[in-house]
PDB file of C-alpha atoms in Angstrom:
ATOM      1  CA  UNK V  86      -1.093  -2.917 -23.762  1.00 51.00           C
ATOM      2  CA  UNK V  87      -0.302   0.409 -25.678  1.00 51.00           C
ATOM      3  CA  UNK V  88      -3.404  -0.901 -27.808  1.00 50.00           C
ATOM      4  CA  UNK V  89      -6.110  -1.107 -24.797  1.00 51.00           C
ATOM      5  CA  UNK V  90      -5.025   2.100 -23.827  1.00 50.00           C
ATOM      6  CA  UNK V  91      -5.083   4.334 -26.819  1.00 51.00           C
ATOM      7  CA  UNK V  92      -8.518   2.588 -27.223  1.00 50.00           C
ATOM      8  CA  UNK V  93      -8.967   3.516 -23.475  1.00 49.00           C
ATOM      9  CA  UNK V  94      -7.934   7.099 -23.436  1.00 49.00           C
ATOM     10  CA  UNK V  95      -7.384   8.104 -27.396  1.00 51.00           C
ATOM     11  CA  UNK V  96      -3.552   8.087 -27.202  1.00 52.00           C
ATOM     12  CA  UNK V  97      -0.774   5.274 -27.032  1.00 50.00           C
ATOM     13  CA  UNK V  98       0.745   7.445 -24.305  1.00 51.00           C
ATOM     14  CA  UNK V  99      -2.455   8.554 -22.775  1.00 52.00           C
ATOM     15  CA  UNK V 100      -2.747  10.039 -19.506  1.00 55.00           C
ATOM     16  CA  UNK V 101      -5.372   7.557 -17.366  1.00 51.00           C
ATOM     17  CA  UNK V 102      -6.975  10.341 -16.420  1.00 56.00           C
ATOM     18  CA  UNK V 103      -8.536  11.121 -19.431  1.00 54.00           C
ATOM     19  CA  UNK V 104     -10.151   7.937 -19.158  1.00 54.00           C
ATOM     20  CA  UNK V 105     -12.981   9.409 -16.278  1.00 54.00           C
ATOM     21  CA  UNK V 106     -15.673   6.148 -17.568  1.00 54.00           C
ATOM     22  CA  UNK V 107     -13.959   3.369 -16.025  1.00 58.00           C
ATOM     23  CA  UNK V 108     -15.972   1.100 -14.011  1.00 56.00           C
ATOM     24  CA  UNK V 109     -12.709   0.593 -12.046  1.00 53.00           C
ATOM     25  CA  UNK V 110     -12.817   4.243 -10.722  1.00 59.00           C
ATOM     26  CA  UNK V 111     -16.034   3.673  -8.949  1.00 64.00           C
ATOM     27  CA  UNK V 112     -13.497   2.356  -5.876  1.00 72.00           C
ATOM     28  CA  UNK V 113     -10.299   4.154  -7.101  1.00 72.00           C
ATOM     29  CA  UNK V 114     -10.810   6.429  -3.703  1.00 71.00           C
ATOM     30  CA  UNK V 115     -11.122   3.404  -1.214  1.00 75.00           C
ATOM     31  CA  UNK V 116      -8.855   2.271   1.633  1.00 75.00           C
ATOM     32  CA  UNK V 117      -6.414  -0.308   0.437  1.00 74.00           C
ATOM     33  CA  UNK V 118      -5.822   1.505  -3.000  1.00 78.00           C
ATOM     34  CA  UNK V 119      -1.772   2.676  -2.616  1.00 76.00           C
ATOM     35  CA  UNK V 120       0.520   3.591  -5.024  1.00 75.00           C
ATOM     36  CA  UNK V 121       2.302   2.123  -7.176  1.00 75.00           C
ATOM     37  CA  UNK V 122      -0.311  -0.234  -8.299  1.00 73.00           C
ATOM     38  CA  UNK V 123      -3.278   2.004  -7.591  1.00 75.00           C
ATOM     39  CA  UNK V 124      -7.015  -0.140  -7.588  1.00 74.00           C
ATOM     40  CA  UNK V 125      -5.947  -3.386  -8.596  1.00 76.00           C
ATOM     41  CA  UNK V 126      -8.280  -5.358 -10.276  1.00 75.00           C
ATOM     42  CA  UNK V 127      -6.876  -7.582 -13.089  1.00 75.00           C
ATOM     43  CA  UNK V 128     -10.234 -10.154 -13.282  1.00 79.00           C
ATOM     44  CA  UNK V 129     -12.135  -7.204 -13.452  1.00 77.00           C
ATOM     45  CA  UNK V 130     -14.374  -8.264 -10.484  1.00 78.00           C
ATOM     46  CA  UNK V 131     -15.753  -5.038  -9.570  1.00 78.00           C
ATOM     47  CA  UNK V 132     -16.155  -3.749 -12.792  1.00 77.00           C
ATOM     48  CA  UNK V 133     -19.720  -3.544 -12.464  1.00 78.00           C
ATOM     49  CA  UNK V 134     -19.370  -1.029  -9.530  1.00 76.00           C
ATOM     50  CA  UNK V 135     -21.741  -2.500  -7.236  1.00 79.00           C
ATOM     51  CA  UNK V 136     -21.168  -1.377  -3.982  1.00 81.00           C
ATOM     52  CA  UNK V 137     -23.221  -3.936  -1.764  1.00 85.00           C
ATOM     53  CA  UNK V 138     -20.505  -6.616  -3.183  1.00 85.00           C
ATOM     54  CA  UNK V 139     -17.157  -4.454  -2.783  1.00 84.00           C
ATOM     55  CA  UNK V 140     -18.150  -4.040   0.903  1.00 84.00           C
ATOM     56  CA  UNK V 141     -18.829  -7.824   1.165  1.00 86.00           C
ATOM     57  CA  UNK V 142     -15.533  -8.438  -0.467  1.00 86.00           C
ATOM     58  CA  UNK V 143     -13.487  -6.037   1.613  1.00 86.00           C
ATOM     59  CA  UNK V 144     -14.963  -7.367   4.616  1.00 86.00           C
ATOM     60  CA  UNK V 145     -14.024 -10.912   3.722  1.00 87.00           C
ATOM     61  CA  UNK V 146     -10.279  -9.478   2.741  1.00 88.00           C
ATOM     62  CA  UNK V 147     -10.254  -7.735   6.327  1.00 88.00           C
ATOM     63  CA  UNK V 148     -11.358 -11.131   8.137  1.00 87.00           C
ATOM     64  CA  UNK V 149      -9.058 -13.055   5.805  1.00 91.00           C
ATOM     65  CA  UNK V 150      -6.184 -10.333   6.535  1.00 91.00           C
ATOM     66  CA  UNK V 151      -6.202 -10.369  10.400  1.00 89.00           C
ATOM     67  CA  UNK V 152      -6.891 -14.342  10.353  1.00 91.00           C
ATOM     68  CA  UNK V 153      -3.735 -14.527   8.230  1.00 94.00           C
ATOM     69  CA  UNK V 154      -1.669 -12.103  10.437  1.00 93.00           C
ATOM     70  CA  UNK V 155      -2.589 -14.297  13.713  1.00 91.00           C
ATOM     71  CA  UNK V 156      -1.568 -17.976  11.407  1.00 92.00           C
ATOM     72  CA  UNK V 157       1.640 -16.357  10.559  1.00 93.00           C
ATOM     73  CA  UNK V 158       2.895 -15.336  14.124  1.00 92.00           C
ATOM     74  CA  UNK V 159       1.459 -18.171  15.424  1.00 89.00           C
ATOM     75  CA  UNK V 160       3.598 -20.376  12.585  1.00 90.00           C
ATOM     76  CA  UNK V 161       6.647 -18.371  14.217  1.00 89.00           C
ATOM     77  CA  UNK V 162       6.080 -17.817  17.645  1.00 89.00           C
ATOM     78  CA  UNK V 163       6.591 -21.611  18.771  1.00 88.00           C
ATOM     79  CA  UNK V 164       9.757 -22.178  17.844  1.00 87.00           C
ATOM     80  CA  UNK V 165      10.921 -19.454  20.151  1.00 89.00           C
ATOM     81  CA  UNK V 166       8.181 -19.691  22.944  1.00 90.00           C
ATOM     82  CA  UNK V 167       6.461 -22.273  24.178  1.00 90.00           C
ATOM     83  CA  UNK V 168       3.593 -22.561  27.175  1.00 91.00           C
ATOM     84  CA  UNK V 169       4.672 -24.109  30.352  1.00 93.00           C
ATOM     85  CA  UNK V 170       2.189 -26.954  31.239  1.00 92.00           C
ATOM     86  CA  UNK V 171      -0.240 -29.437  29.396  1.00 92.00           C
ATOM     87  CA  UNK V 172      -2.427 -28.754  26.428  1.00 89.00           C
ATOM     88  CA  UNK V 173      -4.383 -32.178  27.396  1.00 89.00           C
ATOM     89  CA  UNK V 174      -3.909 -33.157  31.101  1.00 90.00           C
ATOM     90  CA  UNK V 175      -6.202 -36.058  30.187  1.00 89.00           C
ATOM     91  CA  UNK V 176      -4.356 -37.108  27.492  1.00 90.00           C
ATOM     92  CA  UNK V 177      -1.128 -36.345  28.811  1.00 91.00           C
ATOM     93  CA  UNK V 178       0.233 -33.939  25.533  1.00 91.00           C
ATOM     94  CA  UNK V 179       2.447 -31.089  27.081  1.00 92.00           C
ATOM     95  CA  UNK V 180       2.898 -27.857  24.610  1.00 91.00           C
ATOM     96  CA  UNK V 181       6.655 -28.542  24.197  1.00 91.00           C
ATOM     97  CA  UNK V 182       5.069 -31.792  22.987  1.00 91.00           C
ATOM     98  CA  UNK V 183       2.883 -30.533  20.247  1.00 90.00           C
ATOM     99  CA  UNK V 184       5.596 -30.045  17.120  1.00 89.00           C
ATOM    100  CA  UNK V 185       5.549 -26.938  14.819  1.00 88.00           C
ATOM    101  CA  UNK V 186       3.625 -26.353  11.565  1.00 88.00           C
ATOM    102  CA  UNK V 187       1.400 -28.623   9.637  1.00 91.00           C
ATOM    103  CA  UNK V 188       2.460 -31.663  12.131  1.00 90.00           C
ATOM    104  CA  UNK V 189       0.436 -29.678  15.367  1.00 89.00           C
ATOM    105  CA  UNK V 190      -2.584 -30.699  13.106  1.00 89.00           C
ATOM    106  CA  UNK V 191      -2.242 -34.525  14.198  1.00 90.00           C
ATOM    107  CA  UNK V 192      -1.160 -33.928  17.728  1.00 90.00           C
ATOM    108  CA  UNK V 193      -3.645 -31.910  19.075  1.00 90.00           C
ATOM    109  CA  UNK V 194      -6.667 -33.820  20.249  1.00 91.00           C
ATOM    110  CA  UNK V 195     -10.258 -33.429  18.519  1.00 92.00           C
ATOM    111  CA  UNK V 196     -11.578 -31.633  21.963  1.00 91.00           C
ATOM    112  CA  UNK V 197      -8.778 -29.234  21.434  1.00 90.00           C
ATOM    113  CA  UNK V 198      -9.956 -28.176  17.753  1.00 92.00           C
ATOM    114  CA  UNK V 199     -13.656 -28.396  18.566  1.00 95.00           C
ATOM    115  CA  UNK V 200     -12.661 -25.843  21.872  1.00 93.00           C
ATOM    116  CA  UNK V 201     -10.779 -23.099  19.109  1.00 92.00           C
ATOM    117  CA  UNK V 202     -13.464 -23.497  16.487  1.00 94.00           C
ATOM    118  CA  UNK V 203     -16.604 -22.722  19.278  1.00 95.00           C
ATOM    119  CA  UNK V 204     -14.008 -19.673  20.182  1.00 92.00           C
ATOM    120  CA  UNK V 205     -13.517 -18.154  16.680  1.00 89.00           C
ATOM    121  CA  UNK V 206     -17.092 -19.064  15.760  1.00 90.00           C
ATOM    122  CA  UNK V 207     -18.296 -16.823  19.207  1.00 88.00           C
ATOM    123  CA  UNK V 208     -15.406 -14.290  18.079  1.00 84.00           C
ATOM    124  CA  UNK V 209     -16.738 -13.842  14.559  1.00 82.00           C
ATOM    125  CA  UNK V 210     -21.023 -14.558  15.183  1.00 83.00           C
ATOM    126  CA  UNK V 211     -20.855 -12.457  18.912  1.00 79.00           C
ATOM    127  CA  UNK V 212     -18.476 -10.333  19.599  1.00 77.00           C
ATOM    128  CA  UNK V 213     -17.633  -9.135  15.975  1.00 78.00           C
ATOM    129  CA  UNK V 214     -21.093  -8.685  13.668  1.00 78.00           C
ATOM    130  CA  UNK V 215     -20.987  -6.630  10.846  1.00 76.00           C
ATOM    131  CA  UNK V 216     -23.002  -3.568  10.809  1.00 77.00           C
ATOM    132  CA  UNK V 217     -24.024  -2.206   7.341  1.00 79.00           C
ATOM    133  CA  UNK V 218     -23.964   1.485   8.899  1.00 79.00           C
ATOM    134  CA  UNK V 219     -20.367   0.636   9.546  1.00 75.00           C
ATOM    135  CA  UNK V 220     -17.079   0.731   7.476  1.00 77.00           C
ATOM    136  CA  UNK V 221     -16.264  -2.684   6.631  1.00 76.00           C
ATOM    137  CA  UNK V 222     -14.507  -4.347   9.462  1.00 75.00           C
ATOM    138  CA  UNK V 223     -15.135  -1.701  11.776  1.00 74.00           C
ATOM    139  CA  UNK V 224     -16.892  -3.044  14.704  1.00 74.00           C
ATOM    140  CA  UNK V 225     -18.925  -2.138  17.798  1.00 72.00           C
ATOM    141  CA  UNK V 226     -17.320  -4.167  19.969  1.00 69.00           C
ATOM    142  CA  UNK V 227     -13.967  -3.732  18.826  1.00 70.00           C
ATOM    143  CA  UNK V 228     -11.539  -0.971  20.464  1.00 64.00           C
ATOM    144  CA  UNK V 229      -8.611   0.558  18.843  1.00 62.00           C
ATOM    145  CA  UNK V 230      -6.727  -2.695  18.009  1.00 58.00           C
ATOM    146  CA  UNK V 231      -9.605  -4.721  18.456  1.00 60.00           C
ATOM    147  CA  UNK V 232      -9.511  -5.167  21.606  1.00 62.00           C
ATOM    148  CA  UNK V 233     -13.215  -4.740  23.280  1.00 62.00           C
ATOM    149  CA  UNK V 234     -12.253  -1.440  25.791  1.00 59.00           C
ATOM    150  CA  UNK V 235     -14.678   0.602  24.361  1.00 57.00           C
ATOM    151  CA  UNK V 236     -11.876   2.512  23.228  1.00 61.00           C
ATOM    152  CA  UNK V 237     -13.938   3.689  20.084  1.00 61.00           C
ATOM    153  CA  UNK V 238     -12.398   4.949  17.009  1.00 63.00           C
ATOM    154  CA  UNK V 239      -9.514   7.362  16.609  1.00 66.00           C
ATOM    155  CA  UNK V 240     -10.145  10.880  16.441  1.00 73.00           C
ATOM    156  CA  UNK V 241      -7.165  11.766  13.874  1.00 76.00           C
ATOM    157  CA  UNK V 242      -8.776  11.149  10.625  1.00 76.00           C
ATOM    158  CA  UNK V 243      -5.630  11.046   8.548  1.00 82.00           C
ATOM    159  CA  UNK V 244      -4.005   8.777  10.753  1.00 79.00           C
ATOM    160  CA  UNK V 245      -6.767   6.530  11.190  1.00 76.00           C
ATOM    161  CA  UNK V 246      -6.678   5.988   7.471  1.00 80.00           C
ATOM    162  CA  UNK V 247      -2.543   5.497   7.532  1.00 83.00           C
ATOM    163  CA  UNK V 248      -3.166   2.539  10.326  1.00 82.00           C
ATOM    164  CA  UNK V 249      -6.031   1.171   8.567  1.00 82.00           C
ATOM    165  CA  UNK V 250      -4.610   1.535   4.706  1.00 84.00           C
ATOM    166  CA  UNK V 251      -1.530  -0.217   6.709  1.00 86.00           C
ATOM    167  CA  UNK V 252      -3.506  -2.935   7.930  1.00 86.00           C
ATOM    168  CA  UNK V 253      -4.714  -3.792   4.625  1.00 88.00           C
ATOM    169  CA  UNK V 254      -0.830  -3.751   3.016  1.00 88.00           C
ATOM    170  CA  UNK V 255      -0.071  -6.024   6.321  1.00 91.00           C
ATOM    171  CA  UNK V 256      -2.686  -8.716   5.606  1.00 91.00           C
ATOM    172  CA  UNK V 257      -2.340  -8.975   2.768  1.00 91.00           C
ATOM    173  CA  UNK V 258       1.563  -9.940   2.983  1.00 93.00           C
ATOM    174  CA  UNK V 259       0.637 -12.143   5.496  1.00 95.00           C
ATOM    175  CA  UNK V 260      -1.719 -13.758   3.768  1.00 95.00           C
ATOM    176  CA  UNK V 261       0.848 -14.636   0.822  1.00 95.00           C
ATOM    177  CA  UNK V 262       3.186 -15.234   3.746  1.00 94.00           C
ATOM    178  CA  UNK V 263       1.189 -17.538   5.481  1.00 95.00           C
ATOM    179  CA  UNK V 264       0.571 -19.825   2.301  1.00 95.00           C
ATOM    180  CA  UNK V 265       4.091 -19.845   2.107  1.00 93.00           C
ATOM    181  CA  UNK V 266       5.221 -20.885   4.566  1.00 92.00           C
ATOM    182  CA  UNK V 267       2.260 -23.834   4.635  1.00 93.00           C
ATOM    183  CA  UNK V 268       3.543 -25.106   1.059  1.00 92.00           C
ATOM    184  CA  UNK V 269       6.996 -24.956   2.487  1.00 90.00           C
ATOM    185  CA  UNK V 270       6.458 -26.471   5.406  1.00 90.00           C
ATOM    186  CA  UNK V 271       4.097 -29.507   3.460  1.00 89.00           C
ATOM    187  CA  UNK V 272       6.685 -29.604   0.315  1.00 89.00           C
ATOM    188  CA  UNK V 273       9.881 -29.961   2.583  1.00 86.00           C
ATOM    189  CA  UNK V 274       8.857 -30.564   5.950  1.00 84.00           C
ATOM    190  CA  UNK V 275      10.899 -27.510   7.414  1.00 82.00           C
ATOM    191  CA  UNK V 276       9.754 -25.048  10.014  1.00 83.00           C
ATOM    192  CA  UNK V 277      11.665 -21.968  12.072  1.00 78.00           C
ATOM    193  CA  UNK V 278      15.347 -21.326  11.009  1.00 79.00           C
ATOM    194  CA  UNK V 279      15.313 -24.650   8.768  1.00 78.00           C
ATOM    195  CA  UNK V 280      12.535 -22.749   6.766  1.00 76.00           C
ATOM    196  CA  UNK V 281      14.634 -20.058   5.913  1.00 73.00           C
ATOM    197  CA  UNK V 282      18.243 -22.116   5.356  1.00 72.00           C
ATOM    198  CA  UNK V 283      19.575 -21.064   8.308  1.00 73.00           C
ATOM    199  CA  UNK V 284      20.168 -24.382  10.057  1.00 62.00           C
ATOM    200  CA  UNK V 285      18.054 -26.948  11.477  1.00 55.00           C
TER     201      UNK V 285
END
């Protein structure tokens, strides 16, 4: 390491600074870089700086990010809560019936997962298109928290950059969290309190 960067900067100790050629400061100033680690980029994807693919990227880390943050409250919200009523009147299957984590995949009828892929595929196609003029993940359509109230964007620049450098930090946790608790769930079958050795 002390090798690459006296290369890098001309000293074993060297200050990154000096070091002003980097491909990898060509997004050193974008949302989602925070201290300690700075712009992270170990494969050195974006070396090349292109922008047009950093924006594609950082959309598909937003989408990923929020998608992830939804999975992981939804892994945890059913053991605690629970909808009154049937998910399938035809078929009989209350919500108390429908079990938690990777075993909901078998008990939900087809209908059921055709119904919340036509939703997230008029979510993400409709309500939600990308717009080039746009910051990535900033739509239209989208309010505040995403809600559609046409509540716009927030006026307090510094603290629209805290909420949104925050919801990168948060979806990215919960997309490590997430495929936790998956393998967890597959590898030992546990879900809730079991998951986290607190009792069954």
């Amino acid at each position: 390491g002390m090798f690459f960067q006296d290369g890098l900067t001309g000293s074993a100790w060297g200050d990154w600074s000096n070091y002003t050629d980097s491909p990898l400061r060509a997004f050193e100033n974008e949302l989602g870089v925070q201290a300690p680690v700075g712009y992270f980029d170990p494969m050195g994807m974006s070396k090349d700086g292109d922008l047009k693919t950093f924006r594609r990227r950082r959309e598909s880390e937003l989408k990923n990010g929020r998608v992830a943050m939804f999975a992981t409250m939804g892994f945890i919200a059913p053991e605690y809560f629970r909808f009154p009523g049937y998910l399938s009147p035809a078929k009989e299957i209350k919500f108390a019936d429908v079990p938690n984590g990777l075993a909901a995949l078998g008990k939900v009828p087809l209908t059921g997962w055709i119904q919340i892929l036509v939703f997230c595929g008029m979510v993400d196609f409709g309500l939600y298109r990308a717009d080039d003029s746009r910051d990535p993940g900033d739509y239209e359509n989208a309010g505040i928290l995403g809600v559609p109230n046409a509540s716009g964007p927030m006026s307090d620049v510094e603290g629209r950059k805290r909420k949104l450098n925050s919801e990168l930090a948060n979806g990215r946790l919960a997309m490590v969290a997430i495929t936790g608790m998956l393998f967890q769930n597959g590898m030992f079958g546990t879900t809730g309190p079991a998951m986290w050795g607190f009792g069954s």
